[in-house]
PDB file of C-alpha atoms in Angstrom:
ATOM      1  CA  UNK U   1     -25.623  -0.450  36.059  1.00 74.00           C
ATOM      2  CA  UNK U   2     -25.583   1.575  39.284  1.00 85.00           C
ATOM      3  CA  UNK U   3     -22.396   1.694  41.361  1.00 87.00           C
ATOM      4  CA  UNK U   4     -23.869  -0.304  44.238  1.00 89.00           C
ATOM      5  CA  UNK U   5     -25.092  -2.998  41.841  1.00 89.00           C
ATOM      6  CA  UNK U   6     -21.493  -3.481  40.736  1.00 88.00           C
ATOM      7  CA  UNK U   7     -20.438  -3.749  44.362  1.00 89.00           C
ATOM      8  CA  UNK U   8     -22.974  -6.520  44.905  1.00 89.00           C
ATOM      9  CA  UNK U   9     -21.497  -8.287  41.867  1.00 88.00           C
ATOM     10  CA  UNK U  10     -18.046  -8.283  43.509  1.00 89.00           C
ATOM     11  CA  UNK U  11     -19.501 -10.035  46.554  1.00 88.00           C
ATOM     12  CA  UNK U  12     -21.406 -12.686  44.608  1.00 87.00           C
ATOM     13  CA  UNK U  13     -20.560 -16.314  45.389  1.00 84.00           C
ATOM     14  CA  UNK U  14     -18.643 -18.124  42.657  1.00 86.00           C
ATOM     15  CA  UNK U  15     -16.714 -15.093  41.464  1.00 91.00           C
ATOM     16  CA  UNK U  16     -13.087 -15.789  40.537  1.00 94.00           C
ATOM     17  CA  UNK U  17     -10.621 -15.069  43.336  1.00 95.00           C
ATOM     18  CA  UNK U  18      -6.871 -14.356  43.282  1.00 96.00           C
ATOM     19  CA  UNK U  19      -6.087 -18.079  43.403  1.00 96.00           C
ATOM     20  CA  UNK U  20      -8.145 -18.625  40.234  1.00 96.00           C
ATOM     21  CA  UNK U  21      -6.292 -15.841  38.416  1.00 97.00           C
ATOM     22  CA  UNK U  22      -2.934 -17.277  39.440  1.00 97.00           C
ATOM     23  CA  UNK U  23      -3.930 -20.800  38.423  1.00 96.00           C
ATOM     24  CA  UNK U  24      -5.059 -19.664  34.966  1.00 96.00           C
ATOM     25  CA  UNK U  25      -2.428 -17.109  33.911  1.00 96.00           C
ATOM     26  CA  UNK U  26       0.708 -17.991  35.911  1.00 97.00           C
ATOM     27  CA  UNK U  27       2.606 -21.162  35.023  1.00 96.00           C
ATOM     28  CA  UNK U  28       4.854 -23.190  37.364  1.00 97.00           C
ATOM     29  CA  UNK U  29       3.760 -21.054  40.300  1.00 98.00           C
ATOM     30  CA  UNK U  30       5.600 -21.669  43.573  1.00 97.00           C
ATOM     31  CA  UNK U  31       4.042 -20.150  46.678  1.00 97.00           C
ATOM     32  CA  UNK U  32       6.310 -18.612  49.303  1.00 97.00           C
ATOM     33  CA  UNK U  33       5.314 -18.080  52.918  1.00 96.00           C
ATOM     34  CA  UNK U  34       6.040 -15.895  55.909  1.00 94.00           C
ATOM     35  CA  UNK U  35       7.159 -12.354  56.638  1.00 94.00           C
ATOM     36  CA  UNK U  36      10.348 -13.431  58.524  1.00 93.00           C
ATOM     37  CA  UNK U  37       9.149 -11.460  61.559  1.00 91.00           C
ATOM     38  CA  UNK U  38       5.968 -12.962  62.964  1.00 94.00           C
ATOM     39  CA  UNK U  39       4.322 -15.543  60.759  1.00 93.00           C
ATOM     40  CA  UNK U  40       2.364 -16.267  57.601  1.00 96.00           C
ATOM     41  CA  UNK U  41      -0.942 -14.731  56.565  1.00 96.00           C
ATOM     42  CA  UNK U  42      -3.249 -17.060  54.590  1.00 96.00           C
ATOM     43  CA  UNK U  43      -5.102 -14.001  53.225  1.00 97.00           C
ATOM     44  CA  UNK U  44      -2.109 -13.278  50.961  1.00 97.00           C
ATOM     45  CA  UNK U  45      -0.916 -15.724  48.321  1.00 97.00           C
ATOM     46  CA  UNK U  46       2.558 -14.774  47.125  1.00 97.00           C
ATOM     47  CA  UNK U  47       5.221 -16.468  45.086  1.00 98.00           C
ATOM     48  CA  UNK U  48       7.052 -16.745  41.783  1.00 98.00           C
ATOM     49  CA  UNK U  49       6.082 -18.159  38.423  1.00 98.00           C
ATOM     50  CA  UNK U  50       6.005 -17.479  34.690  1.00 98.00           C
ATOM     51  CA  UNK U  51       3.683 -15.303  32.633  1.00 97.00           C
ATOM     52  CA  UNK U  52       4.058 -16.526  29.038  1.00 95.00           C
ATOM     53  CA  UNK U  53       7.687 -17.356  29.775  1.00 96.00           C
ATOM     54  CA  UNK U  54       8.440 -14.131  31.687  1.00 97.00           C
ATOM     55  CA  UNK U  55       9.517 -14.760  35.309  1.00 98.00           C
ATOM     56  CA  UNK U  56       7.258 -12.732  37.614  1.00 98.00           C
ATOM     57  CA  UNK U  57       6.457 -12.293  41.287  1.00 98.00           C
ATOM     58  CA  UNK U  58       2.738 -12.543  42.026  1.00 98.00           C
ATOM     59  CA  UNK U  59       1.013 -11.296  45.184  1.00 98.00           C
ATOM     60  CA  UNK U  60      -2.721 -11.803  45.563  1.00 97.00           C
ATOM     61  CA  UNK U  61      -5.264 -11.128  48.291  1.00 97.00           C
ATOM     62  CA  UNK U  62      -7.316 -14.293  48.545  1.00 97.00           C
ATOM     63  CA  UNK U  63     -10.852 -14.522  49.976  1.00 94.00           C
ATOM     64  CA  UNK U  64     -11.521 -18.186  49.325  1.00 93.00           C
ATOM     65  CA  UNK U  65     -14.700 -19.856  48.095  1.00 93.00           C
ATOM     66  CA  UNK U  66     -16.175 -22.263  50.644  1.00 93.00           C
ATOM     67  CA  UNK U  67     -17.004 -20.955  54.117  1.00 93.00           C
ATOM     68  CA  UNK U  68     -14.233 -22.876  55.890  1.00 95.00           C
ATOM     69  CA  UNK U  69     -11.663 -21.525  53.416  1.00 94.00           C
ATOM     70  CA  UNK U  70     -13.023 -17.995  53.744  1.00 94.00           C
ATOM     71  CA  UNK U  71     -12.644 -18.199  57.506  1.00 95.00           C
ATOM     72  CA  UNK U  72      -9.083 -19.482  57.192  1.00 95.00           C
ATOM     73  CA  UNK U  73      -8.295 -16.618  54.803  1.00 95.00           C
ATOM     74  CA  UNK U  74      -9.994 -14.124  57.157  1.00 93.00           C
ATOM     75  CA  UNK U  75     -12.346 -13.240  54.278  1.00 93.00           C
ATOM     76  CA  UNK U  76      -9.493 -11.471  52.472  1.00 94.00           C
ATOM     77  CA  UNK U  77      -8.773  -9.041  55.322  1.00 95.00           C
ATOM     78  CA  UNK U  78      -4.990  -8.859  55.423  1.00 96.00           C
ATOM     79  CA  UNK U  79      -2.995  -8.737  58.664  1.00 96.00           C
ATOM     80  CA  UNK U  80       0.338  -6.889  59.143  1.00 96.00           C
ATOM     81  CA  UNK U  81       2.333 -10.047  58.407  1.00 96.00           C
ATOM     82  CA  UNK U  82       0.482 -10.365  55.101  1.00 97.00           C
ATOM     83  CA  UNK U  83       1.593  -6.910  53.975  1.00 97.00           C
ATOM     84  CA  UNK U  84       5.120  -7.554  55.261  1.00 97.00           C
ATOM     85  CA  UNK U  85       5.200 -10.831  53.335  1.00 97.00           C
ATOM     86  CA  UNK U  86       4.121  -8.949  50.224  1.00 97.00           C
ATOM     87  CA  UNK U  87       6.868  -6.354  50.739  1.00 97.00           C
ATOM     88  CA  UNK U  88       9.463  -9.068  51.296  1.00 97.00           C
ATOM     89  CA  UNK U  89       8.506 -10.655  47.988  1.00 98.00           C
ATOM     90  CA  UNK U  90       8.629  -7.273  46.226  1.00 98.00           C
ATOM     91  CA  UNK U  91      12.179  -6.668  47.470  1.00 97.00           C
ATOM     92  CA  UNK U  92      13.118 -10.144  46.291  1.00 97.00           C
ATOM     93  CA  UNK U  93      11.595  -9.366  42.880  1.00 98.00           C
ATOM     94  CA  UNK U  94      13.598  -6.136  42.731  1.00 97.00           C
ATOM     95  CA  UNK U  95      16.799  -8.028  43.545  1.00 97.00           C
ATOM     96  CA  UNK U  96      16.276 -10.472  40.675  1.00 97.00           C
ATOM     97  CA  UNK U  97      14.672  -8.022  38.228  1.00 96.00           C
ATOM     98  CA  UNK U  98      11.258  -9.666  38.122  1.00 97.00           C
ATOM     99  CA  UNK U  99       8.093  -7.656  37.374  1.00 98.00           C
ATOM    100  CA  UNK U 100       5.462  -7.698  40.137  1.00 98.00           C
ATOM    101  CA  UNK U 101       1.801  -8.515  39.587  1.00 98.00           C
ATOM    102  CA  UNK U 102      -0.582  -7.678  42.444  1.00 98.00           C
ATOM    103  CA  UNK U 103      -4.132  -9.030  42.556  1.00 98.00           C
ATOM    104  CA  UNK U 104      -6.427  -7.096  44.886  1.00 97.00           C
ATOM    105  CA  UNK U 105      -9.752  -8.255  46.287  1.00 96.00           C
ATOM    106  CA  UNK U 106     -10.416  -7.054  49.830  1.00 95.00           C
ATOM    107  CA  UNK U 107     -13.049  -5.182  51.785  1.00 91.00           C
ATOM    108  CA  UNK U 108     -10.227  -3.732  53.884  1.00 91.00           C
ATOM    109  CA  UNK U 109      -7.311  -4.670  56.096  1.00 93.00           C
ATOM    110  CA  UNK U 110      -7.808  -6.734  59.225  1.00 93.00           C
ATOM    111  CA  UNK U 111      -9.162  -4.507  61.984  1.00 88.00           C
ATOM    112  CA  UNK U 112      -8.772  -6.823  64.966  1.00 89.00           C
ATOM    113  CA  UNK U 113      -6.960  -5.995  68.191  1.00 93.00           C
ATOM    114  CA  UNK U 114      -4.055  -8.315  67.355  1.00 93.00           C
ATOM    115  CA  UNK U 115      -3.511  -6.722  63.944  1.00 93.00           C
ATOM    116  CA  UNK U 116      -3.371  -3.267  65.503  1.00 92.00           C
ATOM    117  CA  UNK U 117      -0.934  -4.456  68.168  1.00 93.00           C
ATOM    118  CA  UNK U 118       1.362  -5.877  65.486  1.00 94.00           C
ATOM    119  CA  UNK U 119       1.407  -2.620  63.517  1.00 92.00           C
ATOM    120  CA  UNK U 120      -1.271  -2.802  60.815  1.00 94.00           C
ATOM    121  CA  UNK U 121      -1.073   0.895  59.938  1.00 94.00           C
ATOM    122  CA  UNK U 122       2.703   0.922  59.817  1.00 95.00           C
ATOM    123  CA  UNK U 123       2.860  -2.145  57.561  1.00 96.00           C
ATOM    124  CA  UNK U 124       0.466  -0.498  55.084  1.00 96.00           C
ATOM    125  CA  UNK U 125       2.445   2.757  55.177  1.00 96.00           C
ATOM    126  CA  UNK U 126       5.717   0.900  54.549  1.00 96.00           C
ATOM    127  CA  UNK U 127       4.221  -0.764  51.478  1.00 96.00           C
ATOM    128  CA  UNK U 128       3.065   2.570  50.076  1.00 96.00           C
ATOM    129  CA  UNK U 129       6.492   4.099  50.656  1.00 95.00           C
ATOM    130  CA  UNK U 130       8.508   1.189  49.281  1.00 96.00           C
ATOM    131  CA  UNK U 131       6.328   0.489  46.239  1.00 97.00           C
ATOM    132  CA  UNK U 132       6.738   4.054  45.038  1.00 96.00           C
ATOM    133  CA  UNK U 133      10.484   3.451  44.490  1.00 96.00           C
ATOM    134  CA  UNK U 134      10.449  -0.244  43.561  1.00 97.00           C
ATOM    135  CA  UNK U 135      12.826  -0.568  40.614  1.00 97.00           C
ATOM    136  CA  UNK U 136      10.822  -3.118  38.645  1.00 98.00           C
ATOM    137  CA  UNK U 137       7.497  -2.808  36.789  1.00 98.00           C
ATOM    138  CA  UNK U 138       4.393  -3.216  38.951  1.00 98.00           C
ATOM    139  CA  UNK U 139       0.939  -4.029  37.578  1.00 98.00           C
ATOM    140  CA  UNK U 140      -2.094  -4.255  39.859  1.00 98.00           C
ATOM    141  CA  UNK U 141      -5.303  -6.055  38.939  1.00 97.00           C
ATOM    142  CA  UNK U 142      -8.401  -4.951  40.846  1.00 97.00           C
ATOM    143  CA  UNK U 143     -10.506  -8.082  40.486  1.00 96.00           C
ATOM    144  CA  UNK U 144     -13.266  -7.506  43.046  1.00 93.00           C
ATOM    145  CA  UNK U 145     -13.477  -5.393  46.152  1.00 93.00           C
ATOM    146  CA  UNK U 146     -10.828  -2.722  46.631  1.00 93.00           C
ATOM    147  CA  UNK U 147     -11.560  -0.852  49.807  1.00 91.00           C
ATOM    148  CA  UNK U 148      -9.503   1.414  52.046  1.00 90.00           C
ATOM    149  CA  UNK U 149      -5.761   1.260  52.749  1.00 91.00           C
ATOM    150  CA  UNK U 150      -5.995  -2.516  52.690  1.00 92.00           C
ATOM    151  CA  UNK U 151      -6.343  -2.330  48.911  1.00 95.00           C
ATOM    152  CA  UNK U 152      -4.077   0.668  48.346  1.00 94.00           C
ATOM    153  CA  UNK U 153      -1.189  -1.166  50.036  1.00 95.00           C
ATOM    154  CA  UNK U 154      -0.884  -3.331  46.904  1.00 97.00           C
ATOM    155  CA  UNK U 155      -1.996  -0.701  44.390  1.00 95.00           C
ATOM    156  CA  UNK U 156       0.941   1.691  44.066  1.00 96.00           C
ATOM    157  CA  UNK U 157       1.672   0.498  40.558  1.00 97.00           C
ATOM    158  CA  UNK U 158       2.737   1.588  37.089  1.00 97.00           C
ATOM    159  CA  UNK U 159      -0.547   0.246  35.714  1.00 97.00           C
ATOM    160  CA  UNK U 160      -3.840  -0.450  37.470  1.00 97.00           C
ATOM    161  CA  UNK U 161      -6.365  -2.548  35.598  1.00 97.00           C
ATOM    162  CA  UNK U 162      -9.882  -3.144  36.863  1.00 96.00           C
ATOM    163  CA  UNK U 163     -12.500  -5.726  36.101  1.00 95.00           C
ATOM    164  CA  UNK U 164     -15.668  -3.984  34.900  1.00 93.00           C
ATOM    165  CA  UNK U 165     -17.566  -4.941  38.068  1.00 92.00           C
ATOM    166  CA  UNK U 166     -14.763  -4.232  40.541  1.00 94.00           C
ATOM    167  CA  UNK U 167     -14.485  -1.146  42.708  1.00 94.00           C
ATOM    168  CA  UNK U 168     -11.649   0.855  44.295  1.00 95.00           C
ATOM    169  CA  UNK U 169     -12.254   3.391  47.040  1.00 93.00           C
ATOM    170  CA  UNK U 170     -10.889   4.935  50.231  1.00 90.00           C
ATOM    171  CA  UNK U 171     -13.741   3.532  52.314  1.00 90.00           C
ATOM    172  CA  UNK U 172     -16.495   0.972  51.826  1.00 88.00           C
ATOM    173  CA  UNK U 173     -19.913   2.419  50.925  1.00 90.00           C
ATOM    174  CA  UNK U 174     -21.437   1.004  54.121  1.00 91.00           C
ATOM    175  CA  UNK U 175     -18.785   2.627  56.316  1.00 90.00           C
ATOM    176  CA  UNK U 176     -19.054   5.886  54.375  1.00 92.00           C
ATOM    177  CA  UNK U 177     -22.833   5.959  54.818  1.00 93.00           C
ATOM    178  CA  UNK U 178     -22.482   5.255  58.533  1.00 93.00           C
ATOM    179  CA  UNK U 179     -20.031   8.128  58.921  1.00 92.00           C
ATOM    180  CA  UNK U 180     -21.693  10.736  56.703  1.00 91.00           C
ATOM    181  CA  UNK U 181     -25.374   9.874  56.989  1.00 92.00           C
ATOM    182  CA  UNK U 182     -25.379   7.934  60.291  1.00 92.00           C
ATOM    183  CA  UNK U 183     -27.278   5.292  58.351  1.00 92.00           C
ATOM    184  CA  UNK U 184     -25.559   2.309  56.690  1.00 89.00           C
ATOM    185  CA  UNK U 185     -28.682   1.610  54.618  1.00 91.00           C
ATOM    186  CA  UNK U 186     -27.760   4.642  52.501  1.00 93.00           C
ATOM    187  CA  UNK U 187     -24.749   2.751  51.118  1.00 92.00           C
ATOM    188  CA  UNK U 188     -26.083   3.045  47.523  1.00 92.00           C
ATOM    189  CA  UNK U 189     -26.078   6.850  47.856  1.00 93.00           C
ATOM    190  CA  UNK U 190     -22.544   6.768  49.254  1.00 93.00           C
ATOM    191  CA  UNK U 191     -21.403   4.485  46.427  1.00 92.00           C
ATOM    192  CA  UNK U 192     -22.577   6.988  43.812  1.00 92.00           C
ATOM    193  CA  UNK U 193     -20.835   9.865  45.577  1.00 91.00           C
ATOM    194  CA  UNK U 194     -17.540   7.983  45.992  1.00 92.00           C
ATOM    195  CA  UNK U 195     -17.106   7.470  42.203  1.00 91.00           C
ATOM    196  CA  UNK U 196     -15.617   4.072  42.957  1.00 93.00           C
ATOM    197  CA  UNK U 197     -16.489   2.173  39.779  1.00 92.00           C
ATOM    198  CA  UNK U 198     -14.120   1.525  36.892  1.00 93.00           C
ATOM    199  CA  UNK U 199     -15.762   3.977  34.482  1.00 92.00           C
ATOM    200  CA  UNK U 200     -15.331   6.895  36.883  1.00 92.00           C
ATOM    201  CA  UNK U 201     -11.811   5.890  37.893  1.00 93.00           C
ATOM    202  CA  UNK U 202     -10.528   5.674  34.326  1.00 93.00           C
ATOM    203  CA  UNK U 203     -12.054   9.082  33.614  1.00 91.00           C
ATOM    204  CA  UNK U 204     -10.270  10.485  36.673  1.00 89.00           C
ATOM    205  CA  UNK U 205      -6.958   8.961  35.559  1.00 90.00           C
ATOM    206  CA  UNK U 206      -6.589   6.653  38.556  1.00 93.00           C
ATOM    207  CA  UNK U 207      -6.672   3.426  36.543  1.00 94.00           C
ATOM    208  CA  UNK U 208      -5.452   2.692  33.017  1.00 95.00           C
ATOM    209  CA  UNK U 209      -7.731  -0.048  31.724  1.00 96.00           C
ATOM    210  CA  UNK U 210     -11.125  -1.684  32.223  1.00 95.00           C
ATOM    211  CA  UNK U 211     -11.283  -5.425  31.609  1.00 95.00           C
ATOM    212  CA  UNK U 212     -14.519  -7.001  30.365  1.00 93.00           C
ATOM    213  CA  UNK U 213     -15.387 -10.021  32.455  1.00 91.00           C
ATOM    214  CA  UNK U 214     -17.640 -13.032  31.816  1.00 90.00           C
ATOM    215  CA  UNK U 215     -21.252 -12.751  32.903  1.00 84.00           C
ATOM    216  CA  UNK U 216     -20.838 -15.980  34.848  1.00 85.00           C
ATOM    217  CA  UNK U 217     -17.469 -17.267  36.073  1.00 87.00           C
ATOM    218  CA  UNK U 218     -19.015 -20.746  36.296  1.00 83.00           C
ATOM    219  CA  UNK U 219     -19.269 -20.839  32.497  1.00 87.00           C
ATOM    220  CA  UNK U 220     -16.123 -22.813  31.506  1.00 89.00           C
ATOM    221  CA  UNK U 221     -15.954 -21.582  27.908  1.00 91.00           C
ATOM    222  CA  UNK U 222     -16.439 -17.900  28.737  1.00 92.00           C
ATOM    223  CA  UNK U 223     -14.020 -18.099  31.665  1.00 93.00           C
ATOM    224  CA  UNK U 224     -11.335 -19.819  29.582  1.00 93.00           C
ATOM    225  CA  UNK U 225     -11.615 -17.111  26.918  1.00 94.00           C
ATOM    226  CA  UNK U 226     -11.459 -14.393  29.601  1.00 94.00           C
ATOM    227  CA  UNK U 227      -8.267 -15.741  31.168  1.00 95.00           C
ATOM    228  CA  UNK U 228      -6.602 -16.351  27.794  1.00 95.00           C
ATOM    229  CA  UNK U 229      -7.336 -12.759  26.736  1.00 95.00           C
ATOM    230  CA  UNK U 230      -6.078 -11.401  30.072  1.00 96.00           C
ATOM    231  CA  UNK U 231      -2.906 -13.474  29.780  1.00 96.00           C
ATOM    232  CA  UNK U 232      -2.144 -12.020  26.330  1.00 96.00           C
ATOM    233  CA  UNK U 233      -2.899  -8.427  27.355  1.00 96.00           C
ATOM    234  CA  UNK U 234      -0.889  -8.653  30.560  1.00 97.00           C
ATOM    235  CA  UNK U 235       2.082 -10.196  28.775  1.00 97.00           C
ATOM    236  CA  UNK U 236       2.075  -7.424  26.173  1.00 97.00           C
ATOM    237  CA  UNK U 237       1.856  -4.736  28.879  1.00 97.00           C
ATOM    238  CA  UNK U 238       4.687  -6.150  30.969  1.00 97.00           C
ATOM    239  CA  UNK U 239       6.953  -6.576  27.942  1.00 97.00           C
ATOM    240  CA  UNK U 240       6.377  -2.892  27.209  1.00 97.00           C
ATOM    241  CA  UNK U 241       7.138  -1.854  30.794  1.00 97.00           C
ATOM    242  CA  UNK U 242      10.347  -3.888  30.797  1.00 97.00           C
ATOM    243  CA  UNK U 243      11.628  -1.771  27.902  1.00 97.00           C
ATOM    244  CA  UNK U 244      11.387   1.433  29.964  1.00 97.00           C
ATOM    245  CA  UNK U 245      14.580   2.418  31.783  1.00 96.00           C
ATOM    246  CA  UNK U 246      14.370   2.432  35.583  1.00 96.00           C
ATOM    247  CA  UNK U 247      14.722   6.190  36.018  1.00 96.00           C
ATOM    248  CA  UNK U 248      11.860   6.910  33.617  1.00 97.00           C
ATOM    249  CA  UNK U 249       9.715   4.145  35.131  1.00 97.00           C
ATOM    250  CA  UNK U 250      10.042   5.606  38.635  1.00 97.00           C
ATOM    251  CA  UNK U 251       9.506   9.185  37.447  1.00 96.00           C
ATOM    252  CA  UNK U 252       6.304   8.230  35.618  1.00 96.00           C
ATOM    253  CA  UNK U 253       5.024   6.248  38.607  1.00 96.00           C
ATOM    254  CA  UNK U 254       5.717   9.191  40.915  1.00 93.00           C
ATOM    255  CA  UNK U 255       3.925  11.621  38.616  1.00 92.00           C
ATOM    256  CA  UNK U 256       0.970   9.217  38.244  1.00 92.00           C
ATOM    257  CA  UNK U 257       0.266   9.454  41.962  1.00 91.00           C
ATOM    258  CA  UNK U 258       1.171  13.106  42.344  1.00 89.00           C
ATOM    259  CA  UNK U 259      -1.509  14.104  39.847  1.00 87.00           C
ATOM    260  CA  UNK U 260      -4.291  12.220  41.649  1.00 83.00           C
ATOM    261  CA  UNK U 261      -6.422  14.740  43.448  1.00 69.00           C
ATOM    262  CA  UNK U 262      -5.053  17.770  41.629  1.00 70.00           C
ATOM    263  CA  UNK U 263      -7.771  20.332  41.168  1.00 54.00           C
ATOM    264  CA  UNK U 264      -8.464  21.399  37.585  1.00 49.00           C
ATOM    265  CA  UNK U 265      -8.729  25.053  38.558  1.00 47.00           C
ATOM    266  CA  UNK U 266      -5.410  26.492  37.401  1.00 48.00           C
ATOM    267  CA  UNK U 267      -5.568  30.263  37.223  1.00 50.00           C
ATOM    268  CA  UNK U 268      -8.279  30.526  39.857  1.00 48.00           C
ATOM    269  CA  UNK U 269      -6.956  32.553  42.813  1.00 53.00           C
ATOM    270  CA  UNK U 270      -6.830  30.746  46.124  1.00 51.00           C
ATOM    271  CA  UNK U 271      -8.807  32.220  49.001  1.00 50.00           C
ATOM    272  CA  UNK U 272      -6.760  34.125  51.527  1.00 51.00           C
ATOM    273  CA  UNK U 273      -6.473  32.273  54.794  1.00 46.00           C
ATOM    274  CA  UNK U 274      -5.302  34.022  57.917  1.00 45.00           C
ATOM    275  CA  UNK U 275      -2.445  32.137  59.534  1.00 45.00           C
ATOM    276  CA  UNK U 276      -3.125  30.872  63.003  1.00 43.00           C
ATOM    277  CA  UNK U 277       0.550  31.191  63.837  1.00 45.00           C
ATOM    278  CA  UNK U 278       1.301  34.675  62.490  1.00 46.00           C
ATOM    279  CA  UNK U 279       1.140  37.491  64.954  1.00 46.00           C
ATOM    280  CA  UNK U 280      -0.595  40.588  63.653  1.00 47.00           C
ATOM    281  CA  UNK U 281       1.535  43.728  63.719  1.00 45.00           C
ATOM    282  CA  UNK U 282       0.421  46.222  66.313  1.00 42.00           C
TER     283      UNK U 282
END
């Protein structure tokens, strides 16, 4: 399957959203609201519950299903208060020693005038900074779209798992095509160049696992098996992460992100670049 075909799969109606994942793998879930600064963002569902008896904090970006719900959720485009709510819940999880599970499905952060006025960029940057040193295990599930800083703000994690038809990238293919080719219709070409699908990302070491998903989320039997398998795998992974001491956990997380983008050209001399600030001797 081509990269852009997978992207179209993530946008297909009826696909499971964050709320469906929470309902099927998290027991006794209690949703918490508000960022304690401005308000609550319906695009982010956050709260506490149990994963096979393990108390966890869950934060999911929710798109909704029906049109009215999608509009209320801003189609999964998170505002600054949504990211601040997520960070508040992460700090609470750290205080009580609960692992954090993030569920990402967004085409990007909210780009409206109000979001910018309330500090969208700063709220994303704060999440990136704080998640890097969060002293509890963090697992992120990329379940659909994962575009731009809006997705990365919940993806600084010890483990990133992706559904086979999800994608994770710095910019949406349509935006990339508009910037590079001045033609949004070349989105399929941009998608191939971005290497945004799960197979490429696991090869590049950005994610740790690809999760097979049902061909149709409306198939009750296949969906039930999918969620049961995910529950077992996630429980096993989190139990393993809980056994790692905090210092090692943070060091491994730091190294995981430091190595992204490293060029595999050790031993190749770097080109000499004349400094713009060095005065030549006369």
